[in-house]
Amino acid sequence: MKIVTYNLNGIRARLPRLVEYLAEQKPDVLCLQEIKCADDAFPISDIRAAGYDGVWHGQKGFNGVAILTPEKPPTLRRVGLPGDPDDSHSRYIEAEVDGVVIGSIYLPNGNPVGTEKFAYKLAWFERLREHGVELLAEERPTVLAGDWNVIPTDSPDDVFSVRAMAHDALMQPESRAAFRRILHGGWTDAIRARYPDGAHYTFWDYTAGCWQRDAGFRIDHLLLSPQAADRLLDAGVDKDYRGREKASDHAPTWVRLED
DNA sequence: ATGTCAATACAATATTGA
């Protein structure tokens, strides 16, 4: 079972990449982020024409998440993260696929540091941790997949330049502590479980020739519950999609679980 | 600081968010 997370950076602008990915990789579950479209603008007919269906939580202009599956849509469990009824951002959707619980996450970027945006990021992180505790209590195979907007460590395996990114919200001690606190609650970072070392970047900025000089970092993560981690066969990044025409700035990142 | 991009408001460019 191949479960993928892919921050599209605009589903309409990226429709050729999306359809191509479905045809070439045939994921069993595809979690999307930054679809950047309202619910009624979601291109479901194109997705159905590609043999997939889905559930989505859109928003005009920015944010927006979805979960796609072959043939029929997954069983929707939740739209939006609990804990703040005033949160208007579309950043979380949760569904069940073949007995596996899947959350598609678009965690707030949080830049610039020291503003309300950074405070919102940390608050959202904590709400996600609390929801994760509820999910773990179910003791089921569960995957929280998405753009977590956090670079876990200073290692060159996680970030091309500590100096260049030092003041970014993705690298702040508070962001990392929030991520670690979730991991320490019992979740497994799939890429690092499969590959303790080695650069597995998932994002390369459009500016400054970052892709051409491999100036990337690792922010798209799949966190596994113990019941999912027991079934982990492989994990990786489909890096070549970043180098294609009209590419997203993220690459699809995936796990394969034993059926 | 950006060698960039997408979406929006608006009507050719500026703003926002990344």
PDB file of C-alpha atoms (C1' of nucleotides) in Angstrom:
ATOM      1  CA  MET A   1       0.000   0.000   0.000  1.00  0.00           C
ATOM      2  CA  LYS A   2       1.679   3.187  -1.219  1.00  0.00           C
ATOM      3  CA  ILE A   3       0.629   6.296   0.721  1.00  0.00           C
ATOM      4  CA  VAL A   4       1.877   9.608  -0.663  1.00  0.00           C
ATOM      5  CA  THR A   5       1.869  13.228   0.459  1.00  0.00           C
ATOM      6  CA  TYR A   6       2.253  15.923  -2.201  1.00  0.00           C
ATOM      7  CA  ASN A   7       2.066  19.674  -1.668  1.00  0.00           C
ATOM      8  CA  LEU A   8       0.855  20.727  -5.109  1.00  0.00           C
ATOM      9  CA  ASN A   9       1.097  24.512  -4.778  1.00  0.00           C
ATOM     10  CA  GLY A  10      -2.158  25.028  -6.698  1.00  0.00           C
ATOM     11  CA  ILE A  11      -4.193  22.094  -8.016  1.00  0.00           C
ATOM     12  CA  ARG A  12      -5.377  23.871 -11.163  1.00  0.00           C
ATOM     13  CA  ALA A  13      -1.895  25.047 -12.137  1.00  0.00           C
ATOM     14  CA  ARG A  14      -0.588  21.557 -11.343  1.00  0.00           C
ATOM     15  CA  LEU A  15      -3.289  19.392 -12.910  1.00  0.00           C
ATOM     16  CA  PRO A  16      -0.972  17.887 -15.580  1.00  0.00           C
ATOM     17  CA  ARG A  17       1.554  16.949 -12.859  1.00  0.00           C
ATOM     18  CA  LEU A  18      -1.190  15.441 -10.702  1.00  0.00           C
ATOM     19  CA  VAL A  19      -2.765  13.345 -13.475  1.00  0.00           C
ATOM     20  CA  GLU A  20       0.690  12.225 -14.574  1.00  0.00           C
ATOM     21  CA  TYR A  21       1.593  11.200 -11.035  1.00  0.00           C
ATOM     22  CA  LEU A  22      -1.582   9.150 -10.621  1.00  0.00           C
ATOM     23  CA  ALA A  23      -0.940   7.342 -13.930  1.00  0.00           C
ATOM     24  CA  GLU A  24       2.749   6.693 -13.299  1.00  0.00           C
ATOM     25  CA  GLN A  25       2.872   5.891  -9.588  1.00  0.00           C
ATOM     26  CA  LYS A  26      -0.661   4.589  -9.004  1.00  0.00           C
ATOM     27  CA  PRO A  27      -0.706   5.547  -5.319  1.00  0.00           C
ATOM     28  CA  ASP A  28      -3.214   3.781  -3.083  1.00  0.00           C
ATOM     29  CA  VAL A  29      -3.629   7.013  -1.124  1.00  0.00           C
ATOM     30  CA  LEU A  30      -2.598  10.499  -2.244  1.00  0.00           C
ATOM     31  CA  CYS A  31      -2.726  13.277   0.359  1.00  0.00           C
ATOM     32  CA  LEU A  32      -2.663  16.746  -1.176  1.00  0.00           C
ATOM     33  CA  GLN A  33      -1.879  20.150   0.304  1.00  0.00           C
ATOM     34  CA  GLU A  34      -2.082  23.727  -0.949  1.00  0.00           C
ATOM     35  CA  ILE A  35      -4.774  22.927  -3.486  1.00  0.00           C
ATOM     36  CA  LYS A  36      -5.563  26.671  -3.376  1.00  0.00           C
ATOM     37  CA  CYS A  37      -9.129  26.409  -4.622  1.00  0.00           C
ATOM     38  CA  ALA A  38     -12.640  26.708  -3.247  1.00  0.00           C
ATOM     39  CA  ASP A  39     -14.611  23.495  -2.724  1.00  0.00           C
ATOM     40  CA  ASP A  40     -16.733  24.049  -5.827  1.00  0.00           C
ATOM     41  CA  ALA A  41     -13.608  24.655  -7.955  1.00  0.00           C
ATOM     42  CA  PHE A  42     -11.979  21.340  -7.045  1.00  0.00           C
ATOM     43  CA  PRO A  43     -11.321  19.517 -10.361  1.00  0.00           C
ATOM     44  CA  ILE A  44     -13.028  16.292  -9.343  1.00  0.00           C
ATOM     45  CA  SER A  45     -14.123  15.444 -12.892  1.00  0.00           C
ATOM     46  CA  ASP A  46     -10.503  15.438 -14.090  1.00  0.00           C
ATOM     47  CA  ILE A  47      -9.541  13.271 -11.119  1.00  0.00           C
ATOM     48  CA  ARG A  48     -12.382  10.831 -11.821  1.00  0.00           C
ATOM     49  CA  ALA A  49     -11.325  10.701 -15.475  1.00  0.00           C
ATOM     50  CA  ALA A  50      -7.915   9.594 -14.183  1.00  0.00           C
ATOM     51  CA  GLY A  51      -9.540   6.720 -12.273  1.00  0.00           C
ATOM     52  CA  TYR A  52      -9.459   8.312  -8.829  1.00  0.00           C
ATOM     53  CA  ASP A  53     -11.930   9.912  -6.441  1.00  0.00           C
ATOM     54  CA  GLY A  54     -11.513  11.847  -3.241  1.00  0.00           C
ATOM     55  CA  VAL A  55     -12.536  14.023  -0.357  1.00  0.00           C
ATOM     56  CA  TRP A  56     -11.360  17.608  -0.039  1.00  0.00           C
ATOM     57  CA  HIS A  57     -11.427  20.698   2.164  1.00  0.00           C
ATOM     58  CA  GLY A  58     -10.756  23.727   0.018  1.00  0.00           C
ATOM     59  CA  GLN A  59     -10.447  27.463   0.478  1.00  0.00           C
ATOM     60  CA  LYS A  60     -10.394  30.291  -2.016  1.00  0.00           C
ATOM     61  CA  GLY A  61      -6.898  31.497  -2.846  1.00  0.00           C
ATOM     62  CA  PHE A  62      -4.688  29.560  -0.472  1.00  0.00           C
ATOM     63  CA  ASN A  63      -4.379  26.494   1.802  1.00  0.00           C
ATOM     64  CA  GLY A  64      -6.669  23.519   1.099  1.00  0.00           C
ATOM     65  CA  VAL A  65      -6.154  19.769   1.560  1.00  0.00           C
ATOM     66  CA  ALA A  66      -7.501  16.572   0.012  1.00  0.00           C
ATOM     67  CA  ILE A  67      -7.197  12.781   0.055  1.00  0.00           C
ATOM     68  CA  LEU A  68      -7.486  10.811  -3.213  1.00  0.00           C
ATOM     69  CA  THR A  69      -7.983   7.059  -3.658  1.00  0.00           C
ATOM     70  CA  PRO A  70      -8.490   4.804  -6.702  1.00  0.00           C
ATOM     71  CA  GLU A  71     -12.020   4.202  -7.976  1.00  0.00           C
ATOM     72  CA  LYS A  72     -14.042   5.325  -4.968  1.00  0.00           C
ATOM     73  CA  PRO A  73     -13.501   8.070  -2.378  1.00  0.00           C
ATOM     74  CA  PRO A  74     -12.129   7.230   1.068  1.00  0.00           C
ATOM     75  CA  THR A  75     -14.442   7.218   4.080  1.00  0.00           C
ATOM     76  CA  LEU A  76     -14.400  10.753   5.462  1.00  0.00           C
ATOM     77  CA  ARG A  77     -13.773  10.951   9.211  1.00  0.00           C
ATOM     78  CA  ARG A  78     -13.114  14.622   9.862  1.00  0.00           C
ATOM     79  CA  VAL A  79     -12.739  17.999   8.160  1.00  0.00           C
ATOM     80  CA  GLY A  80     -10.689  20.532  10.119  1.00  0.00           C
ATOM     81  CA  LEU A  81      -8.612  20.117  13.257  1.00  0.00           C
ATOM     82  CA  PRO A  82     -10.464  20.244  16.612  1.00  0.00           C
ATOM     83  CA  GLY A  83      -9.619  22.747  19.321  1.00  0.00           C
ATOM     84  CA  ASP A  84     -10.376  26.152  17.786  1.00  0.00           C
ATOM     85  CA  PRO A  85     -13.810  26.885  16.264  1.00  0.00           C
ATOM     86  CA  ASP A  86     -12.518  30.284  15.092  1.00  0.00           C
ATOM     87  CA  ASP A  87      -9.783  28.765  12.897  1.00  0.00           C
ATOM     88  CA  SER A  88     -10.897  29.520   9.328  1.00  0.00           C
ATOM     89  CA  HIS A  89      -7.944  27.914   7.509  1.00  0.00           C
ATOM     90  CA  SER A  90      -8.459  24.675   5.561  1.00  0.00           C
ATOM     91  CA  ARG A  91      -5.477  22.665   6.742  1.00  0.00           C
ATOM     92  CA  TYR A  92      -6.665  19.238   7.865  1.00  0.00           C
ATOM     93  CA  ILE A  93      -8.781  16.402   6.511  1.00  0.00           C
ATOM     94  CA  GLU A  94      -8.986  12.840   7.794  1.00  0.00           C
ATOM     95  CA  ALA A  95     -10.344   9.678   6.200  1.00  0.00           C
ATOM     96  CA  GLU A  96     -10.120   5.901   6.359  1.00  0.00           C
ATOM     97  CA  VAL A  97      -8.797   3.696   3.551  1.00  0.00           C
ATOM     98  CA  ASP A  98      -8.699  -0.099   3.795  1.00  0.00           C
ATOM     99  CA  GLY A  99      -8.548  -0.013   7.579  1.00  0.00           C
ATOM    100  CA  VAL A 100      -5.852   2.681   7.711  1.00  0.00           C
ATOM    101  CA  VAL A 101      -6.622   6.107   9.159  1.00  0.00           C
ATOM    102  CA  ILE A 102      -5.101   8.907   7.075  1.00  0.00           C
ATOM    103  CA  GLY A 103      -4.685  12.587   7.976  1.00  0.00           C
ATOM    104  CA  SER A 104      -3.668  15.092   5.291  1.00  0.00           C
ATOM    105  CA  ILE A 105      -1.924  18.019   6.975  1.00  0.00           C
ATOM    106  CA  TYR A 106      -0.901  21.491   5.870  1.00  0.00           C
ATOM    107  CA  LEU A 107       0.765  22.954   8.935  1.00  0.00           C
ATOM    108  CA  PRO A 108       1.090  26.768   9.017  1.00  0.00           C
ATOM    109  CA  ASN A 109       4.351  28.130   7.595  1.00  0.00           C
ATOM    110  CA  GLY A 110       4.708  30.628  10.454  1.00  0.00           C
ATOM    111  CA  ASN A 111       6.882  33.271   8.796  1.00  0.00           C
ATOM    112  CA  PRO A 112       7.864  35.840   9.768  1.00  0.00           C
ATOM    113  CA  VAL A 113       9.022  34.722  13.205  1.00  0.00           C
ATOM    114  CA  GLY A 114       7.755  36.917  16.040  1.00  0.00           C
ATOM    115  CA  THR A 115       4.404  37.695  14.414  1.00  0.00           C
ATOM    116  CA  GLU A 116       0.890  36.355  14.905  1.00  0.00           C
ATOM    117  CA  LYS A 117       1.621  33.920  12.096  1.00  0.00           C
ATOM    118  CA  PHE A 118       4.327  32.238  14.144  1.00  0.00           C
ATOM    119  CA  ALA A 119       2.073  32.098  17.212  1.00  0.00           C
ATOM    120  CA  TYR A 120      -0.653  30.550  15.041  1.00  0.00           C
ATOM    121  CA  LYS A 121       1.800  27.929  13.822  1.00  0.00           C
ATOM    122  CA  LEU A 122       2.734  26.896  17.357  1.00  0.00           C
ATOM    123  CA  ALA A 123      -0.900  26.850  18.491  1.00  0.00           C
ATOM    124  CA  TRP A 124      -1.872  24.735  15.486  1.00  0.00           C
ATOM    125  CA  PHE A 125       1.021  22.387  16.228  1.00  0.00           C
ATOM    126  CA  GLU A 126      -0.277  21.887  19.759  1.00  0.00           C
ATOM    127  CA  ARG A 127      -3.815  21.237  18.537  1.00  0.00           C
ATOM    128  CA  LEU A 128      -2.409  18.640  16.156  1.00  0.00           C
ATOM    129  CA  ARG A 129      -0.479  17.002  18.994  1.00  0.00           C
ATOM    130  CA  GLU A 130      -3.636  16.785  21.083  1.00  0.00           C
ATOM    131  CA  HIS A 131      -5.602  15.287  18.210  1.00  0.00           C
ATOM    132  CA  GLY A 132      -2.736  12.874  17.619  1.00  0.00           C
ATOM    133  CA  VAL A 133      -3.057  11.645  21.203  1.00  0.00           C
ATOM    134  CA  GLU A 134      -6.715  10.840  20.487  1.00  0.00           C
ATOM    135  CA  LEU A 135      -5.745   8.996  17.321  1.00  0.00           C
ATOM    136  CA  LEU A 136      -3.049   6.944  19.065  1.00  0.00           C
ATOM    137  CA  ALA A 137      -5.582   5.911  21.700  1.00  0.00           C
ATOM    138  CA  GLU A 138      -7.498   4.099  18.960  1.00  0.00           C
ATOM    139  CA  GLU A 139      -4.487   1.780  18.566  1.00  0.00           C
ATOM    140  CA  ARG A 140      -5.027   1.511  14.815  1.00  0.00           C
ATOM    141  CA  PRO A 141      -2.710   1.889  11.830  1.00  0.00           C
ATOM    142  CA  THR A 142      -2.689   5.651  11.288  1.00  0.00           C
ATOM    143  CA  VAL A 143      -0.625   7.929   9.043  1.00  0.00           C
ATOM    144  CA  LEU A 144      -0.361  11.699   9.498  1.00  0.00           C
ATOM    145  CA  ALA A 145       0.993  12.835   6.134  1.00  0.00           C
ATOM    146  CA  GLY A 146       1.645  16.301   4.880  1.00  0.00           C
ATOM    147  CA  ASP A 147       3.629  19.500   4.711  1.00  0.00           C
ATOM    148  CA  TRP A 148       4.632  19.938   8.342  1.00  0.00           C
ATOM    149  CA  ASN A 149       6.627  23.110   7.638  1.00  0.00           C
ATOM    150  CA  VAL A 150       9.363  22.043  10.051  1.00  0.00           C
ATOM    151  CA  ILE A 151      12.974  21.066   9.314  1.00  0.00           C
ATOM    152  CA  PRO A 152      13.615  18.527  12.076  1.00  0.00           C
ATOM    153  CA  THR A 153      17.380  18.995  12.604  1.00  0.00           C
ATOM    154  CA  ASP A 154      20.438  21.025  11.583  1.00  0.00           C
ATOM    155  CA  SER A 155      21.880  17.990   9.798  1.00  0.00           C
ATOM    156  CA  PRO A 156      22.820  18.456   6.126  1.00  0.00           C
ATOM    157  CA  ASP A 157      20.590  15.422   5.665  1.00  0.00           C
ATOM    158  CA  ASP A 158      17.647  17.698   6.540  1.00  0.00           C
ATOM    159  CA  VAL A 159      18.714  21.144   5.297  1.00  0.00           C
ATOM    160  CA  PHE A 160      21.152  22.445   2.697  1.00  0.00           C
ATOM    161  CA  SER A 161      22.315  25.422   4.790  1.00  0.00           C
ATOM    162  CA  VAL A 162      21.716  26.127   8.451  1.00  0.00           C
ATOM    163  CA  ARG A 163      22.995  29.649   7.966  1.00  0.00           C
ATOM    164  CA  ALA A 164      20.624  30.460   5.106  1.00  0.00           C
ATOM    165  CA  MET A 165      17.612  29.169   7.031  1.00  0.00           C
ATOM    166  CA  ALA A 166      18.554  30.169  10.577  1.00  0.00           C
ATOM    167  CA  HIS A 167      15.885  32.844  10.940  1.00  0.00           C
ATOM    168  CA  ASP A 168      13.133  30.942   9.194  1.00  0.00           C
ATOM    169  CA  ALA A 169      10.091  29.705  11.122  1.00  0.00           C
ATOM    170  CA  LEU A 170      10.778  26.198   9.777  1.00  0.00           C
ATOM    171  CA  MET A 171      14.000  26.010  11.809  1.00  0.00           C
ATOM    172  CA  GLN A 172      13.106  27.689  15.090  1.00  0.00           C
ATOM    173  CA  PRO A 173      13.669  25.763  18.346  1.00  0.00           C
ATOM    174  CA  GLU A 174       9.971  26.214  19.216  1.00  0.00           C
ATOM    175  CA  SER A 175       8.890  24.663  15.892  1.00  0.00           C
ATOM    176  CA  ARG A 176      11.247  21.748  16.346  1.00  0.00           C
ATOM    177  CA  ALA A 177      10.226  21.225  19.953  1.00  0.00           C
ATOM    178  CA  ALA A 178       6.567  21.071  18.906  1.00  0.00           C
ATOM    179  CA  PHE A 179       7.414  18.470  16.269  1.00  0.00           C
ATOM    180  CA  ARG A 180       9.557  16.420  18.671  1.00  0.00           C
ATOM    181  CA  ARG A 181       6.829  16.525  21.286  1.00  0.00           C
ATOM    182  CA  ILE A 182       4.481  14.860  18.796  1.00  0.00           C
ATOM    183  CA  LEU A 183       7.091  12.261  17.858  1.00  0.00           C
ATOM    184  CA  HIS A 184       7.809  11.492  21.494  1.00  0.00           C
ATOM    185  CA  GLY A 185       4.116  10.847  22.017  1.00  0.00           C
ATOM    186  CA  GLY A 186       4.568   7.662  20.019  1.00  0.00           C
ATOM    187  CA  TRP A 187       4.733   8.596  16.316  1.00  0.00           C
ATOM    188  CA  THR A 188       7.435   7.396  13.915  1.00  0.00           C
ATOM    189  CA  ASP A 189       9.017   9.654  11.255  1.00  0.00           C
ATOM    190  CA  ALA A 190       8.869   7.188   8.359  1.00  0.00           C
ATOM    191  CA  ILE A 191      11.758   8.536   6.279  1.00  0.00           C
ATOM    192  CA  ARG A 192      14.135   8.522   9.224  1.00  0.00           C
ATOM    193  CA  ALA A 193      12.958   5.080  10.340  1.00  0.00           C
ATOM    194  CA  ARG A 194      13.772   3.736   6.883  1.00  0.00           C
ATOM    195  CA  TYR A 195      16.900   5.853   6.320  1.00  0.00           C
ATOM    196  CA  PRO A 196      18.604   7.026   9.558  1.00  0.00           C
ATOM    197  CA  ASP A 197      21.073   8.987   7.393  1.00  0.00           C
ATOM    198  CA  GLY A 198      21.148  10.609   3.998  1.00  0.00           C
ATOM    199  CA  ALA A 199      19.590  13.681   2.432  1.00  0.00           C
ATOM    200  CA  HIS A 200      15.934  13.148   1.588  1.00  0.00           C
ATOM    201  CA  TYR A 201      14.891  16.678   0.746  1.00  0.00           C
ATOM    202  CA  THR A 202      11.259  17.241  -0.178  1.00  0.00           C
ATOM    203  CA  PHE A 203      11.285  20.976  -1.048  1.00  0.00           C
ATOM    204  CA  TRP A 204      13.437  23.229  -3.199  1.00  0.00           C
ATOM    205  CA  ASP A 205      12.614  26.944  -3.432  1.00  0.00           C
ATOM    206  CA  TYR A 206      11.794  28.383  -6.849  1.00  0.00           C
ATOM    207  CA  THR A 207      14.231  31.254  -6.292  1.00  0.00           C
ATOM    208  CA  ALA A 208      18.007  31.481  -6.492  1.00  0.00           C
ATOM    209  CA  GLY A 209      18.475  28.290  -8.510  1.00  0.00           C
ATOM    210  CA  CYS A 210      17.787  26.171  -5.442  1.00  0.00           C
ATOM    211  CA  TRP A 211      16.701  23.119  -7.424  1.00  0.00           C
ATOM    212  CA  GLN A 212      19.689  23.285  -9.781  1.00  0.00           C
ATOM    213  CA  ARG A 213      22.168  23.352  -6.880  1.00  0.00           C
ATOM    214  CA  ASP A 214      20.198  20.924  -4.679  1.00  0.00           C
ATOM    215  CA  ALA A 215      19.564  23.604  -2.047  1.00  0.00           C
ATOM    216  CA  GLY A 216      16.570  21.915  -0.466  1.00  0.00           C
ATOM    217  CA  PHE A 217      15.243  20.730   2.846  1.00  0.00           C
ATOM    218  CA  ARG A 218      12.989  18.095   4.402  1.00  0.00           C
ATOM    219  CA  ILE A 219       9.581  19.353   5.522  1.00  0.00           C
ATOM    220  CA  ASP A 220       7.091  16.843   4.091  1.00  0.00           C
ATOM    221  CA  HIS A 221       6.737  14.058   6.629  1.00  0.00           C
ATOM    222  CA  LEU A 222       4.678  10.920   7.166  1.00  0.00           C
ATOM    223  CA  LEU A 223       4.225  10.092  10.843  1.00  0.00           C
ATOM    224  CA  LEU A 224       3.165   6.534  11.636  1.00  0.00           C
ATOM    225  CA  SER A 225       1.289   5.160  14.633  1.00  0.00           C
ATOM    226  CA  PRO A 226       2.916   2.052  16.158  1.00  0.00           C
ATOM    227  CA  GLN A 227       0.401  -0.147  14.329  1.00  0.00           C
ATOM    228  CA  ALA A 228       1.362   1.503  11.014  1.00  0.00           C
ATOM    229  CA  ALA A 229       5.100   1.536  11.798  1.00  0.00           C
ATOM    230  CA  ASP A 230       4.962  -2.240  12.316  1.00  0.00           C
ATOM    231  CA  ARG A 231       3.881  -2.508   8.682  1.00  0.00           C
ATOM    232  CA  LEU A 232       6.500  -0.126   7.212  1.00  0.00           C
ATOM    233  CA  LEU A 233       8.209  -1.653   4.175  1.00  0.00           C
ATOM    234  CA  ASP A 234       9.810   1.363   2.531  1.00  0.00           C
ATOM    235  CA  ALA A 235       9.771   5.152   2.324  1.00  0.00           C
ATOM    236  CA  GLY A 236      11.134   7.725  -0.085  1.00  0.00           C
ATOM    237  CA  VAL A 237      10.816  10.880  -2.139  1.00  0.00           C
ATOM    238  CA  ASP A 238       9.793  10.869  -5.810  1.00  0.00           C
ATOM    239  CA  LYS A 239      12.338  13.592  -6.441  1.00  0.00           C
ATOM    240  CA  ASP A 240      12.269  13.675 -10.237  1.00  0.00           C
ATOM    241  CA  TYR A 241       8.805  15.285 -10.251  1.00  0.00           C
ATOM    242  CA  ARG A 242      10.410  18.428  -8.840  1.00  0.00           C
ATOM    243  CA  GLY A 243      12.487  18.769 -12.000  1.00  0.00           C
ATOM    244  CA  ARG A 244       9.624  18.545 -14.482  1.00  0.00           C
ATOM    245  CA  GLU A 245       7.917  21.331 -16.376  1.00  0.00           C
ATOM    246  CA  LYS A 246       5.621  23.535 -14.278  1.00  0.00           C
ATOM    247  CA  ALA A 247       6.591  21.587 -11.161  1.00  0.00           C
ATOM    248  CA  SER A 248       5.448  22.253  -7.619  1.00  0.00           C
ATOM    249  CA  ASP A 249       8.239  23.383  -5.293  1.00  0.00           C
ATOM    250  CA  HIS A 250       7.606  20.174  -3.290  1.00  0.00           C
ATOM    251  CA  ALA A 251       8.241  16.571  -4.347  1.00  0.00           C
ATOM    252  CA  PRO A 252       5.867  13.680  -3.571  1.00  0.00           C
ATOM    253  CA  THR A 253       6.958  11.857  -0.403  1.00  0.00           C
ATOM    254  CA  TRP A 254       5.734   8.358   0.407  1.00  0.00           C
ATOM    255  CA  VAL A 255       5.613   5.215   2.491  1.00  0.00           C
ATOM    256  CA  ARG A 256       4.805   1.672   1.509  1.00  0.00           C
ATOM    257  CA  LEU A 257       2.984  -0.375   4.162  1.00  0.00           C
ATOM    258  CA  GLU A 258       2.537  -4.116   4.200  1.00  0.00           C
ATOM    259  CA  ASP A 259      -0.976  -5.030   3.032  1.00  0.00           C
TER     260      ASP A 259
ATOM    261  C1'  DA B   1      17.689  40.775  -0.624  1.00  0.00           C
ATOM    262  C1'  DT B   2      15.861  37.340  -3.197  1.00  0.00           C
ATOM    263  C1'  DG B   3      18.008  34.650  -9.810  1.00  0.00           C
ATOM    264  C1'  DT B   4      10.150  32.386  -8.433  1.00  0.00           C
ATOM    265  C1'  DC B   5       5.403  31.096  -8.621  1.00  0.00           C
ATOM    266  C1'  DA B   6       0.128  30.905  -7.927  1.00  0.00           C
ATOM    267  C1'  DA B   7      -4.104  33.129  -6.927  1.00  0.00           C
ATOM    268  C1'  DT B   8      -6.747  37.320  -6.355  1.00  0.00           C
ATOM    269  C1'  DA B   9      -8.576  41.844  -7.242  1.00  0.00           C
ATOM    270  C1'  DC B  10      -8.879  44.159 -11.034  1.00  0.00           C
ATOM    271  C1'  DA B  11      -8.713  45.332 -15.691  1.00  0.00           C
ATOM    272  C1'  DA B  12      -2.093  45.846 -16.433  1.00  0.00           C
ATOM    273  C1'  DT B  13      -0.300  45.585 -12.476  1.00  0.00           C
ATOM    274  C1'  DA B  14       0.006  45.273  -7.178  1.00  0.00           C
ATOM    275  C1'  DT B  15      -0.754  42.326  -3.160  1.00  0.00           C
ATOM    276  C1'  DT B  16      -0.566  38.138  -0.474  1.00  0.00           C
ATOM    277  C1'  DG B  17       1.424  33.899   0.812  1.00  0.00           C
ATOM    278  C1'  DA B  18       4.679  30.972   0.206  1.00  0.00           C
TER     279       DA B  18
END
